[in-house]
Coordinates of C-alpha atoms and ligand atoms in Angstrom, one line a residue:
X239 CA -252.7 4.3 -17.1
X240 CA -251.5 5.6 -13.8
X241 CA -254.2 6.6 -11.4
X242 CA -254.4 10.3 -10.5
X243 CA -253.7 9.6 -6.9
X244 CA -250.3 8.0 -7.8
X245 CA -249.3 11.0 -10.0
X246 CA -250.4 13.2 -7.1
X247 CA -248.1 11.5 -4.6
X248 CA -245.1 12.0 -6.8
X249 CA -245.4 15.8 -7.2
X250 CA -246.2 16.1 -3.4
X251 CA -243.2 14.0 -2.6
X252 CA -240.8 16.1 -4.6
X253 CA -242.0 19.3 -2.9
X254 CA -241.8 17.8 0.6
X255 CA -238.4 16.4 0.1
X256 CA -237.0 19.6 -1.3
X257 CA -238.2 21.3 1.9
X258 CA -236.7 18.7 4.1
X259 CA -233.4 19.6 2.5
X260 CA -233.9 23.3 2.3
X261 CA -235.3 24.3 5.6
X262 CA -232.4 23.2 7.8
X263 CA -231.8 25.2 11.1
X264 CA -230.4 28.6 10.5
X265 CA -231.2 28.9 6.9
X266 CA -233.8 31.6 7.2
X267 CA -233.7 32.5 3.5
X268 CA -234.7 29.1 2.3
X269 CA -237.8 29.6 0.3
X270 CA -240.3 26.7 -0.4
X271 CA -240.6 25.9 -4.2
X272 CA -243.6 27.4 -5.9
X273 CA -246.9 25.4 -5.5
X274 CA -247.2 22.6 -8.1
X275 CA -250.4 22.9 -10.1
X276 CA -252.6 19.9 -11.1
X277 CA -254.7 19.9 -14.3
X278 CA -258.3 20.9 -14.0
X279 CA -260.6 18.0 -13.3
X280 CA -264.2 17.3 -12.5
X281 CA -264.8 17.8 -8.8
X282 CA -264.7 14.7 -6.7
X283 CA -267.4 12.6 -5.2
X284 CA -270.9 14.0 -5.6
X285 CA -269.7 17.2 -7.2
X286 CA -270.3 17.6 -10.9
X287 CA -269.2 20.4 -13.2
X288 CA -271.7 23.2 -13.6
X289 CA -273.4 23.4 -17.1
X290 CA -272.3 26.5 -19.0
X291 CA -274.5 26.3 -22.1
X292 CA -276.5 29.4 -21.1
X293 CA -273.7 31.3 -19.6
X294 CA -273.4 34.4 -21.9
X295 CA -269.7 34.9 -21.3
X296 CA -269.0 31.2 -22.3
X297 CA -270.0 32.0 -25.9
X298 CA -266.5 33.6 -26.4
X299 CA -264.5 32.8 -23.2
X300 CA -264.8 29.1 -23.9
X301 CA -261.7 27.8 -22.0
X302 CA -262.1 30.1 -19.1
X303 CA -265.8 29.2 -18.7
X304 CA -264.7 25.5 -18.8
X305 CA -262.1 26.0 -16.0
X306 CA -264.6 28.0 -13.8
X307 CA -267.3 25.4 -14.4
X308 CA -265.1 22.8 -12.5
X309 CA -264.4 25.2 -9.6
X310 CA -266.1 25.5 -6.2
X311 CA -266.9 29.1 -7.2
X312 CA -269.2 27.9 -10.0
X313 CA -270.6 25.3 -7.6
X314 CA -271.0 27.7 -4.7
X315 CA -274.9 27.4 -4.8
X316 CA -275.5 23.9 -6.1
X317 CA -272.9 22.3 -3.9
X318 CA -274.8 19.6 -1.9
X319 CA -272.7 20.2 1.2
X320 CA -273.8 23.9 1.2
X321 CA -277.4 23.1 0.3
X322 CA -277.5 20.6 3.3
X323 CA -276.1 23.2 5.7
X324 CA -278.4 26.0 4.6
X325 CA -281.5 23.8 4.9
X326 CA -280.7 23.6 8.6
X327 CA -280.6 27.3 9.1
X328 CA -283.5 29.5 10.2
X329 CA -282.0 32.7 8.8
X330 CA -281.1 31.3 5.4
X331 CA -280.7 34.7 3.9
X332 CA -277.5 35.4 5.8
X333 CA -275.9 32.4 4.0
X334 CA -276.6 33.6 0.5
X335 CA -274.4 36.7 0.2
X336 CA -271.0 35.2 -0.8
X337 CA -272.4 32.1 -2.4
X338 CA -274.7 34.0 -4.9
X339 CA -273.2 37.5 -4.8
X340 CA -274.2 40.7 -6.5
X341 CA -271.3 42.0 -8.7
X342 CA -268.7 43.1 -6.2
X343 CA -267.6 46.1 -8.2
X344 CA -270.9 47.5 -9.3
X345 CA -272.5 50.1 -9.1
X346 CA -270.0 52.4 -7.5
X347 CA -267.4 53.6 -10.1
X348 CA -263.8 52.6 -9.5
X349 CA -264.8 51.1 -6.1
X350 CA -262.8 48.5 -4.3
X351 CA -264.6 45.2 -4.2
X352 CA -267.5 45.1 -1.7
X353 CA -266.8 42.9 1.3
X354 CA -269.5 40.4 2.6
X355 CA -271.5 41.0 -0.6
X356 CA -275.3 40.9 -0.6
X357 CA -277.2 38.1 -2.4
X358 CA -278.2 38.8 -6.1
X359 CA -281.7 38.1 -7.4
X360 CA -282.1 34.8 -9.2
X361 CA -282.3 36.0 -12.8
X362 CA -282.1 34.2 -16.2
X363 CA -278.8 36.0 -17.1
X364 CA -277.2 35.3 -13.8
X365 CA -279.1 32.5 -12.1
X366 CA -278.2 31.3 -8.5
X367 CA -277.0 28.1 -10.0
X368 CA -273.9 30.0 -11.3
X369 CA -272.8 30.6 -7.7
X370 CA -269.8 33.0 -7.7
X371 CA -270.3 34.0 -11.3
X372 CA -268.2 35.8 -13.9
X373 CA -270.2 38.9 -13.2
X374 CA -269.7 38.7 -9.4
X375 CA -266.0 39.4 -10.0
X376 CA -265.7 41.2 -13.4
X377 CA -268.9 43.3 -13.9
X378 CA -268.3 47.0 -13.1
X379 CA -270.6 50.1 -13.4
X380 CA -272.7 50.6 -16.6
X381 CA -272.0 47.1 -17.9
X382 CA -268.3 47.6 -18.2
X383 CA -266.2 44.5 -17.8
X384 CA -263.1 44.9 -15.5
X385 CA -259.9 42.9 -16.0
X386 CA -256.2 43.1 -16.0
X387 CA -255.7 44.5 -19.5
X388 CA -258.2 46.9 -20.8
X389 CA -258.1 45.2 -24.1
X390 CA -260.1 46.7 -26.9
X391 CA -263.0 44.4 -28.2
X392 CA -266.4 44.9 -29.8
X393 CA -267.9 42.4 -27.5
X394 CA -268.0 44.7 -24.4
X395 CA -266.3 47.7 -22.8
X396 CA -263.2 46.4 -21.1
X397 CA -261.4 48.4 -18.4
X398 CA -258.2 47.7 -16.6
X399 CA -259.0 47.6 -12.8
X400 CA -256.8 47.4 -9.7
X401 CA -258.6 44.3 -8.5
X402 CA -257.0 42.3 -11.4
X403 CA -253.5 43.9 -11.4
X404 CA -250.5 43.1 -9.2
X405 CA -251.4 42.4 -5.5
X406 CA -254.9 44.0 -6.1
X407 CA -256.5 40.6 -6.6
X408 CA -256.0 39.8 -2.9
X409 CA -258.6 42.4 -1.9
X410 CA -261.0 40.6 -4.3
X411 CA -260.4 37.3 -2.6
X412 CA -260.4 38.8 0.9
X413 CA -263.9 40.3 0.4
X414 CA -265.5 36.9 0.8
X415 CA -262.7 34.8 2.5
X416 CA -262.2 36.9 5.7
X417 CA -265.5 36.3 7.5
X418 CA -266.1 33.6 10.0
X419 CA -269.7 32.4 9.5
X420 CA -271.5 29.1 9.7
X421 CA -268.9 26.4 9.0
X422 CA -266.5 28.9 7.4
X423 CA -263.4 30.2 9.1
X424 CA -262.2 33.6 7.8
X425 CA -258.7 32.5 6.9
X426 CA -258.1 35.6 4.8
X427 CA -257.5 37.4 8.1
X428 CA -254.5 35.1 8.8
X429 CA -253.1 35.9 5.4
X430 CA -253.3 39.6 6.0
X431 CA -251.8 39.5 9.5
X432 CA -248.9 37.3 8.3
X433 CA -248.0 39.8 5.7
X434 CA -247.4 37.1 3.0
X435 CA -245.5 38.0 -0.1
X436 CA -247.4 35.5 -2.3
X437 CA -250.8 36.4 -3.5
X438 CA -253.8 34.1 -3.1
X439 CA -253.8 33.5 -6.8
X440 CA -250.1 32.5 -6.8
X441 CA -251.1 29.3 -5.0
X442 CA -254.7 28.8 -6.1
X443 CA -254.9 29.9 -9.9
X444 CA -252.4 28.4 -12.3
X445 CA -250.6 30.8 -14.6
X446 CA -251.3 30.2 -18.3
X447 CA -250.6 31.8 -21.6
X448 CA -253.4 31.7 -24.3
X449 CA -255.9 33.8 -26.1
X450 CA -258.6 35.0 -23.7
X451 CA -261.5 34.6 -26.1
X452 CA -262.6 33.6 -29.5
X453 CA -264.0 36.3 -31.7
X454 CA -266.5 36.2 -34.6
X455 CA -263.5 36.7 -37.0
X456 CA -261.5 33.8 -35.4
X457 CA -264.5 31.6 -35.5
X458 CA -264.8 32.1 -39.3
X459 CA -261.1 31.1 -39.6
X460 CA -259.6 34.5 -39.3
X461 CA -256.9 35.6 -36.8
X462 CA -257.4 34.8 -33.1
X463 CA -257.1 37.5 -30.4
X464 CA -253.5 37.5 -29.2
X465 CA -252.2 35.1 -26.6
X466 CA -251.9 36.8 -23.2
X467 CA -250.6 35.9 -19.8
X468 CA -253.5 34.9 -17.6
X469 CA -254.6 32.5 -14.9
X470 CA -256.8 29.3 -14.8
X471 CA -260.1 29.9 -13.2
X472 CA -260.1 26.3 -11.9
X473 CA -259.3 26.7 -8.3
X474 CA -256.8 24.4 -6.6
X475 CA -258.3 23.4 -3.3
X476 CA -257.9 20.8 -0.5
X477 CA -260.1 18.3 -2.3
X478 CA -257.2 17.7 -4.6
X479 CA -254.8 15.3 -2.7
X480 CA -251.7 16.7 -4.5
X481 CA -252.5 20.2 -3.5
X482 CA -253.5 19.4 0.0
X483 CA -250.1 17.6 0.5
X484 CA -248.4 20.8 -0.2
X485 CA -249.9 22.5 2.8
X486 CA -247.3 20.5 4.9
X487 CA -243.5 20.6 4.9
X488 CA -241.2 18.3 6.7
X489 CA -238.9 20.7 8.5
X490 CA -236.8 18.3 10.4
X491 CA -236.2 14.5 10.9
X492 CA -234.1 13.7 14.0
X493 CA -233.1 10.6 15.9
X494 CA -232.7 11.2 19.8
X495 CA -232.7 8.7 22.7
X496 CA -234.2 5.9 20.6
X497 CA -236.9 8.1 19.3
X498 CA -237.6 9.3 15.7
X499 CA -238.8 13.0 15.7
X500 CA -240.4 14.6 12.7
X501 CA -241.3 18.3 12.7
X502 CA -244.0 19.3 10.2
X503 CA -244.8 22.8 9.3
X504 CA -247.6 24.7 7.5
X505 CA -246.7 26.3 4.2
X506 CA -250.2 27.4 3.2
X507 CA -250.9 31.2 3.2
X508 CA -253.2 30.9 6.2
X509 CA -254.2 28.4 9.0
X510 CA -255.3 24.9 8.1
X511 CA -258.1 24.0 7.8
X512 CA -260.6 26.7 6.8
X513 CA -263.9 24.8 7.4
X514 CA -265.3 23.3 10.6
X515 CA -266.4 20.4 8.4
X516 CA -262.8 19.4 7.4
X517 CA -260.6 17.0 9.4
X518 CA -257.1 15.9 8.6
X519 CA -255.0 13.3 10.4
X520 CA -251.2 13.0 10.0
X521 CA -249.4 10.0 11.5
X522 CA -246.1 8.1 11.6
X523 CA -246.3 4.4 10.7
X524 CA -243.6 1.8 11.1
X525 CA -242.7 2.2 14.7
X526 CA -244.6 2.2 18.1
X527 CA -247.9 4.0 17.5
X528 CA -249.5 6.1 20.2
X529 CA -250.8 9.6 20.9
X530 CA -247.4 11.1 20.1
X531 CA -247.2 9.6 16.7
X532 CA -250.3 11.1 15.3
X533 CA -252.1 14.4 15.1
X534 CA -255.6 15.4 14.2
X535 CA -255.9 18.8 12.6
X536 CA -259.3 20.4 12.6
X537 CA -261.0 23.7 13.5
X538 CA -260.4 23.2 17.1
X539 CA -256.8 21.9 16.7
X540 CA -255.8 24.0 13.8
X541 CA -252.3 24.7 12.5
X542 CA -251.6 28.4 12.4
X543 CA -249.9 30.1 9.5
X544 CA -246.2 29.5 9.8
X545 CA -246.9 27.0 12.7
X546 CA -245.4 23.5 13.2
X547 CA -245.8 20.4 15.3
X548 CA -243.7 17.3 16.2
X549 CA -244.6 13.6 15.7
X550 CA -242.6 11.0 17.5
X551 CA -242.3 7.2 17.4
X552 CA -240.0 4.5 18.9
X553 CA -238.5 1.3 17.9
X554 CA -237.6 2.2 14.3
X555 CA -235.1 4.3 12.4
X556 CA -237.4 4.9 9.5
X557 CA -241.2 5.6 9.3
X558 CA -243.8 6.6 6.8
X559 CA -245.6 9.9 7.2
X560 CA -249.2 9.3 6.2
X561 CA -252.0 11.9 5.9
X562 CA -255.7 11.3 5.6
X563 CA -258.4 13.9 4.7
X564 CA -262.1 13.7 5.6
X565 CA -263.7 16.4 3.3
X566 CA -267.1 17.9 3.9
X567 CA -269.6 15.4 2.6
X568 CA -267.1 12.8 1.6
X569 CA -268.1 9.2 2.3
X570 CA -264.6 8.2 3.6
X571 CA -261.2 9.6 4.4
X572 CA -258.8 10.0 1.5
X573 CA -255.1 9.4 1.8
X574 CA -253.3 12.6 0.5
X575 CA -249.8 12.0 1.8
X576 CA -247.5 9.0 2.0
X577 CA -243.9 9.8 2.4
X578 CA -241.0 7.6 3.5
X579 CA -238.7 9.2 6.2
X580 CA -235.5 8.1 7.8
Ligands
LIG756 C1 -268.8 36.2 4.0 C2 -269.0 35.3 2.9 C3 -269.8 34.1 3.3 C4 -271.1 34.0 3.9 C5 -272.0 35.1 4.3 C6 -271.3 32.5 4.0 N1 -270.4 31.8 3.4 FE1 -270.3 29.8 3.2 N2 -268.5 29.9 2.3 C7 -267.8 31.1 2.1 C8 -266.4 30.8 1.6 C9 -265.4 31.8 1.3 C10 -266.4 29.4 1.6 C11 -265.1 28.6 1.2 C12 -264.4 28.2 2.6 C13 -263.4 27.1 2.5 O1 -263.6 26.2 1.6 O2 -262.5 27.1 3.3 C14 -267.6 28.9 2.0 C15 -267.9 27.5 2.1 C16 -269.0 27.0 2.7 C17 -269.3 25.6 2.9 C18 -268.4 24.4 2.4 C19 -268.7 24.0 1.0 C20 -267.8 22.9 0.6 O3 -268.4 21.9 0.0 O4 -266.7 22.9 0.8 C21 -270.5 25.5 3.5 C22 -271.2 24.2 3.8 C23 -271.0 26.9 3.7 N3 -270.1 27.7 3.2 C24 -272.2 27.2 4.4 C25 -272.6 28.5 4.7 C26 -273.6 28.7 5.6 C27 -274.5 27.7 6.3 C28 -273.7 30.1 5.7 C29 -274.7 30.9 6.5 C30 -274.6 30.7 8.0 C31 -272.7 30.7 4.8 N4 -272.0 29.7 4.3 C32 -272.5 32.0 4.6 C33 -268.3 32.4 2.3 C34 -269.4 32.6 3.0
LIG757 C1 -268.9 38.1 -28.1 C2 -267.8 37.6 -27.5 C3 -267.6 37.9 -26.0 C4 -268.5 37.8 -25.0 C5 -270.0 37.3 -25.1 C6 -267.9 38.2 -23.8 N1 -266.5 38.5 -24.0 FE1 -265.2 39.1 -22.7 N2 -263.8 39.5 -24.2 C7 -264.1 39.2 -25.5 C8 -262.9 39.5 -26.3 C9 -262.6 39.3 -27.8 C10 -261.9 40.1 -25.4 C11 -260.6 40.7 -25.7 C12 -259.6 39.6 -25.8 C13 -258.2 40.1 -26.1 O1 -258.0 41.1 -26.8 O2 -257.3 39.5 -25.6 C14 -262.6 40.0 -24.1 C15 -262.0 40.4 -22.9 C16 -262.5 40.1 -21.6 C17 -261.8 40.4 -20.4 C18 -260.4 40.9 -20.2 C19 -260.6 42.4 -20.0 C20 -259.4 43.2 -20.0 O3 -259.0 43.6 -21.0 O4 -258.7 43.2 -19.0 C21 -262.6 39.9 -19.3 C22 -262.3 40.0 -17.9 C23 -263.8 39.5 -20.0 N3 -263.7 39.6 -21.4 C24 -264.9 39.0 -19.3 C25 -266.2 38.8 -19.9 C26 -267.3 38.4 -19.1 C27 -267.4 38.3 -17.6 C28 -268.3 38.2 -20.0 C29 -269.8 37.9 -19.7 C30 -270.5 38.8 -18.8 C31 -267.7 38.4 -21.3 N4 -266.4 38.7 -21.2 C32 -268.5 38.2 -22.5 C33 -265.1 38.6 -26.0 C34 -266.4 38.3 -25.4
LIG758 C1 -268.0 36.6 -4.0 C2 -267.3 35.8 -3.0 C3 -266.0 35.2 -3.3 C4 -264.9 35.8 -3.8 C5 -264.7 37.2 -4.3 C6 -263.8 34.8 -3.8 N1 -264.4 33.6 -3.3 FE1 -263.4 31.8 -3.2 N2 -265.1 30.9 -2.6 C7 -266.2 31.5 -2.3 C8 -267.2 30.6 -1.8 C9 -268.7 30.9 -1.5 C10 -266.6 29.3 -1.9 C11 -267.2 28.0 -1.5 C12 -268.1 27.5 -2.5 C13 -268.9 26.2 -2.0 O1 -268.3 25.1 -2.2 O2 -270.0 26.3 -1.4 C14 -265.2 29.6 -2.4 C15 -264.3 28.6 -2.6 C16 -262.9 28.9 -2.8 C17 -261.9 27.9 -2.8 C18 -262.1 26.4 -2.7 C19 -261.9 25.9 -1.4 C20 -262.2 24.4 -1.2 O3 -262.6 24.0 -0.1 O4 -261.8 23.7 -2.1 C21 -260.7 28.5 -3.1 C22 -259.3 27.9 -3.2 C23 -261.0 29.9 -3.2 N3 -262.4 30.1 -3.1 C24 -260.1 30.9 -3.5 C25 -260.4 32.2 -3.8 C26 -259.4 33.1 -4.5 C27 -258.0 32.9 -4.8 C28 -260.1 34.3 -4.7 C29 -259.6 35.6 -5.3 C30 -259.2 35.5 -6.7 C31 -261.6 34.0 -4.3 N4 -261.6 32.8 -3.8 C32 -262.6 35.0 -4.3 C33 -266.5 32.9 -2.4 C34 -265.6 33.8 -3.0
LIG759 C1 -263.6 35.0 -7.9 C2 -263.5 36.0 -8.8 C3 -263.5 35.6 -10.3 C4 -264.5 35.0 -11.0 C5 -265.7 34.3 -10.4 C6 -264.1 34.9 -12.4 N1 -262.9 35.6 -12.6 FE1 -261.9 36.1 -14.3 N2 -260.3 36.8 -13.2 C7 -260.2 36.9 -11.9 C8 -259.0 37.3 -11.5 C9 -258.5 37.6 -10.0 C10 -258.2 37.5 -12.7 C11 -256.8 37.9 -12.9 C12 -255.8 36.9 -13.0 C13 -254.4 37.3 -13.2 O1 -253.9 38.1 -12.4 O2 -253.8 36.9 -14.2 C14 -259.2 37.1 -13.8 C15 -258.8 37.2 -15.1 C16 -259.7 37.0 -16.1 C17 -259.5 37.3 -17.6 C18 -258.1 37.7 -18.1 C19 -257.3 36.5 -18.6 C20 -256.9 35.6 -17.5 O3 -257.0 34.4 -17.7 O4 -256.3 36.0 -16.4 C21 -260.6 36.9 -18.2 C22 -260.8 37.0 -19.8 C23 -261.6 36.5 -17.3 N3 -261.1 36.5 -16.0 C24 -262.9 36.1 -17.6 C25 -263.7 35.4 -16.6 C26 -264.9 34.7 -17.0 C27 -265.5 34.5 -18.4 C28 -265.5 34.2 -15.9 C29 -266.6 33.3 -15.7 C30 -266.6 32.0 -16.5 C31 -264.6 34.6 -14.8 N4 -263.6 35.3 -15.3 C32 -264.8 34.4 -13.4 C33 -261.3 36.7 -11.0 C34 -262.5 36.0 -11.3
LIG760 C1 -248.4 29.8 -0.1 C2 -249.6 29.2 -0.9 C3 -251.0 29.8 -0.5 C4 -251.4 31.1 -0.4 C5 -250.6 32.4 -0.6 C6 -252.8 31.0 -0.1 N1 -253.2 29.7 0.0 FE1 -255.1 29.1 0.4 N2 -254.4 27.1 0.5 C7 -253.1 26.7 0.3 C8 -253.0 25.3 0.6 C9 -251.7 24.5 0.5 C10 -254.3 24.9 1.1 C11 -254.7 23.4 1.5 C12 -254.7 23.4 3.0 C13 -256.0 23.8 3.6 O1 -257.1 23.3 3.2 O2 -256.1 24.7 4.5 C14 -255.1 26.1 1.0 C15 -256.5 26.1 1.3 C16 -257.3 27.2 1.0 C17 -258.8 27.1 1.1 C18 -259.6 25.9 1.6 C19 -259.5 25.9 3.1 C20 -260.2 24.8 3.8 O3 -259.6 24.0 4.5 O4 -261.4 24.6 3.6 C21 -259.3 28.4 0.8 C22 -260.7 28.8 0.8 C23 -258.1 29.2 0.5 N3 -257.0 28.4 0.6 C24 -258.2 30.5 0.1 C25 -257.1 31.4 0.1 C26 -257.2 32.8 0.0 C27 -258.4 33.6 -0.1 C28 -255.9 33.3 0.0 C29 -255.4 34.7 0.0 C30 -256.0 35.5 1.1 C31 -255.0 32.1 0.0 N4 -255.8 31.0 0.1 C32 -253.6 32.1 0.0 C33 -252.1 27.5 -0.1 C34 -252.1 28.9 -0.2

């Protein structure tokens, strides 16, 4: 069997090479290809999936609950990296809001999602260990469930709400992702200022078509609810090497005065990275190595949205572009990029 990291390099490679060909000087209208999605998987390293046995919504929304249980949203409280950081804080309460939020759309009727949400109480229906829970995003006033369709069901009142339709979901993501606090950089602000046409979910939640739920009738062998176009609640994030590689595009490879120059751009919807705890290093291997052939990217030397940088090396007409990622809490750097250039 091929290891996941090998499969990953292949998709990343295709994306980078396409861009190398597509973003030549003067072709302003060249668009990067859509983000490639990897299948949901258990979180890496120390991170395990969150148990959903006592999640009420999981009784019917089996597939969605399974996807969510592998995301950092489900893990926002139990995450050992988070737990370690908050133990060091004197005012721990200021760190709870977005990690164990109250429902963002309740109680005010029709309200836009509340930004910088307050922490919810630790209850048996919605315990802190569910982190950013289903209710945080979907529960409206008077127990209504808000979503993209307003589909009739006996299970609960469903209402179509702007936060789940068209570009409305950006406001939902921005509610928690625009604040700089602790190790977190409010990258949502970059996204807004850049006026991006893609939505957050276009890059982070895979489109899928399937029934949203099982129903008592379908459990008993009767007809299932209809298949509908939706999105995976498994979040693509930088811990996935294949996804992280897609943050970078090779914009130009040039030979001049015995040097090989490679220009690398940022194709994410915001600056890279979004955490003070994350470090990336990109370097050219194969020629003379030195300060000009490598670049460290972190919260002090970050790559702005739409920004780029040049790596150079001498003594070769071909080189490998190699990237390593040191994730928060990770024991060692992980190679996420390995691309042959000439
Ligand atoms: C305004 C909302 C908000 C508040 C308040 C908040 N966080 Fe977060 N936190 C986030 C978001 C959003 C992320 C994901 C950022 C990312 O991965 O780039 C995050 C991620 C983290 C992570 C990284 C987890 C991982 O494994 O990747 C840590 C650690 C963390 N927060 C600690 C804190 C601490 C400490 C505080 C209090 C000082 C705090 N947070 C308060 C929104 C918040
Ligand atoms: C008893 C089964 C059951 C339970 C429990 C349940 N749901 Fe549902 N839900 C359904 C069915 C059935 C549909 C409609 C499916 C369809 O018609 O496509 C639905 C639809 C939805 C929708 C889409 C709303 C829309 O129309 O836009 C959302 C969002 C949703 N549920 C969230 C939740 C959340 C969050 C919970 C837990 C608080 C939950 N559900 C609990 C069965 C259930
Ligand atoms: C209620 C607050 C909240 C909302 C709303 C929210 N997030 Fe998050 N998000 C978080 C927190 C907190 C984390 C980090 C969890 C942790 O590991 O501690 C996170 C993590 C993530 C990550 C993983 C980052 C990584 O380091 O791997 C992505 C991607 C993400 N969110 C995207 C989104 C998108 C897209 C939306 C809108 C559909 C959204 N978020 C809405 C709070 C929120
Ligand atoms: C961070 C916010 C967030 C959380 C947490 C969240 N959802 Fe969603 N959910 C969304 C967004 C955004 C969409 C709309 C996606 C789209 O445009 O297709 C959505 C769509 C849905 C839909 C409609 C079908 C689909 O796949 O798009 C259902 C049903 C649903 N969610 C149920 C749940 C359940 C059950 C949970 C918990 C296991 C949950 N959601 C957790 C943000 C969230
Ligand atoms: C064009 C695709 C694209 C769009 C649009 C996009 N992202 Fe990202 N995002 C990426 C890529 C690629 C990465 C991996 C690079 C990185 O970690 O910064 C990423 C990383 C992240 C991370 C983890 C950052 C870190 O380093 O800890 C979070 C959180 C996140 N995105 C949230 C969002 C939110 C919220 C939005 C909308 C406001 C959004 N993204 C829009 C592609 C996108």
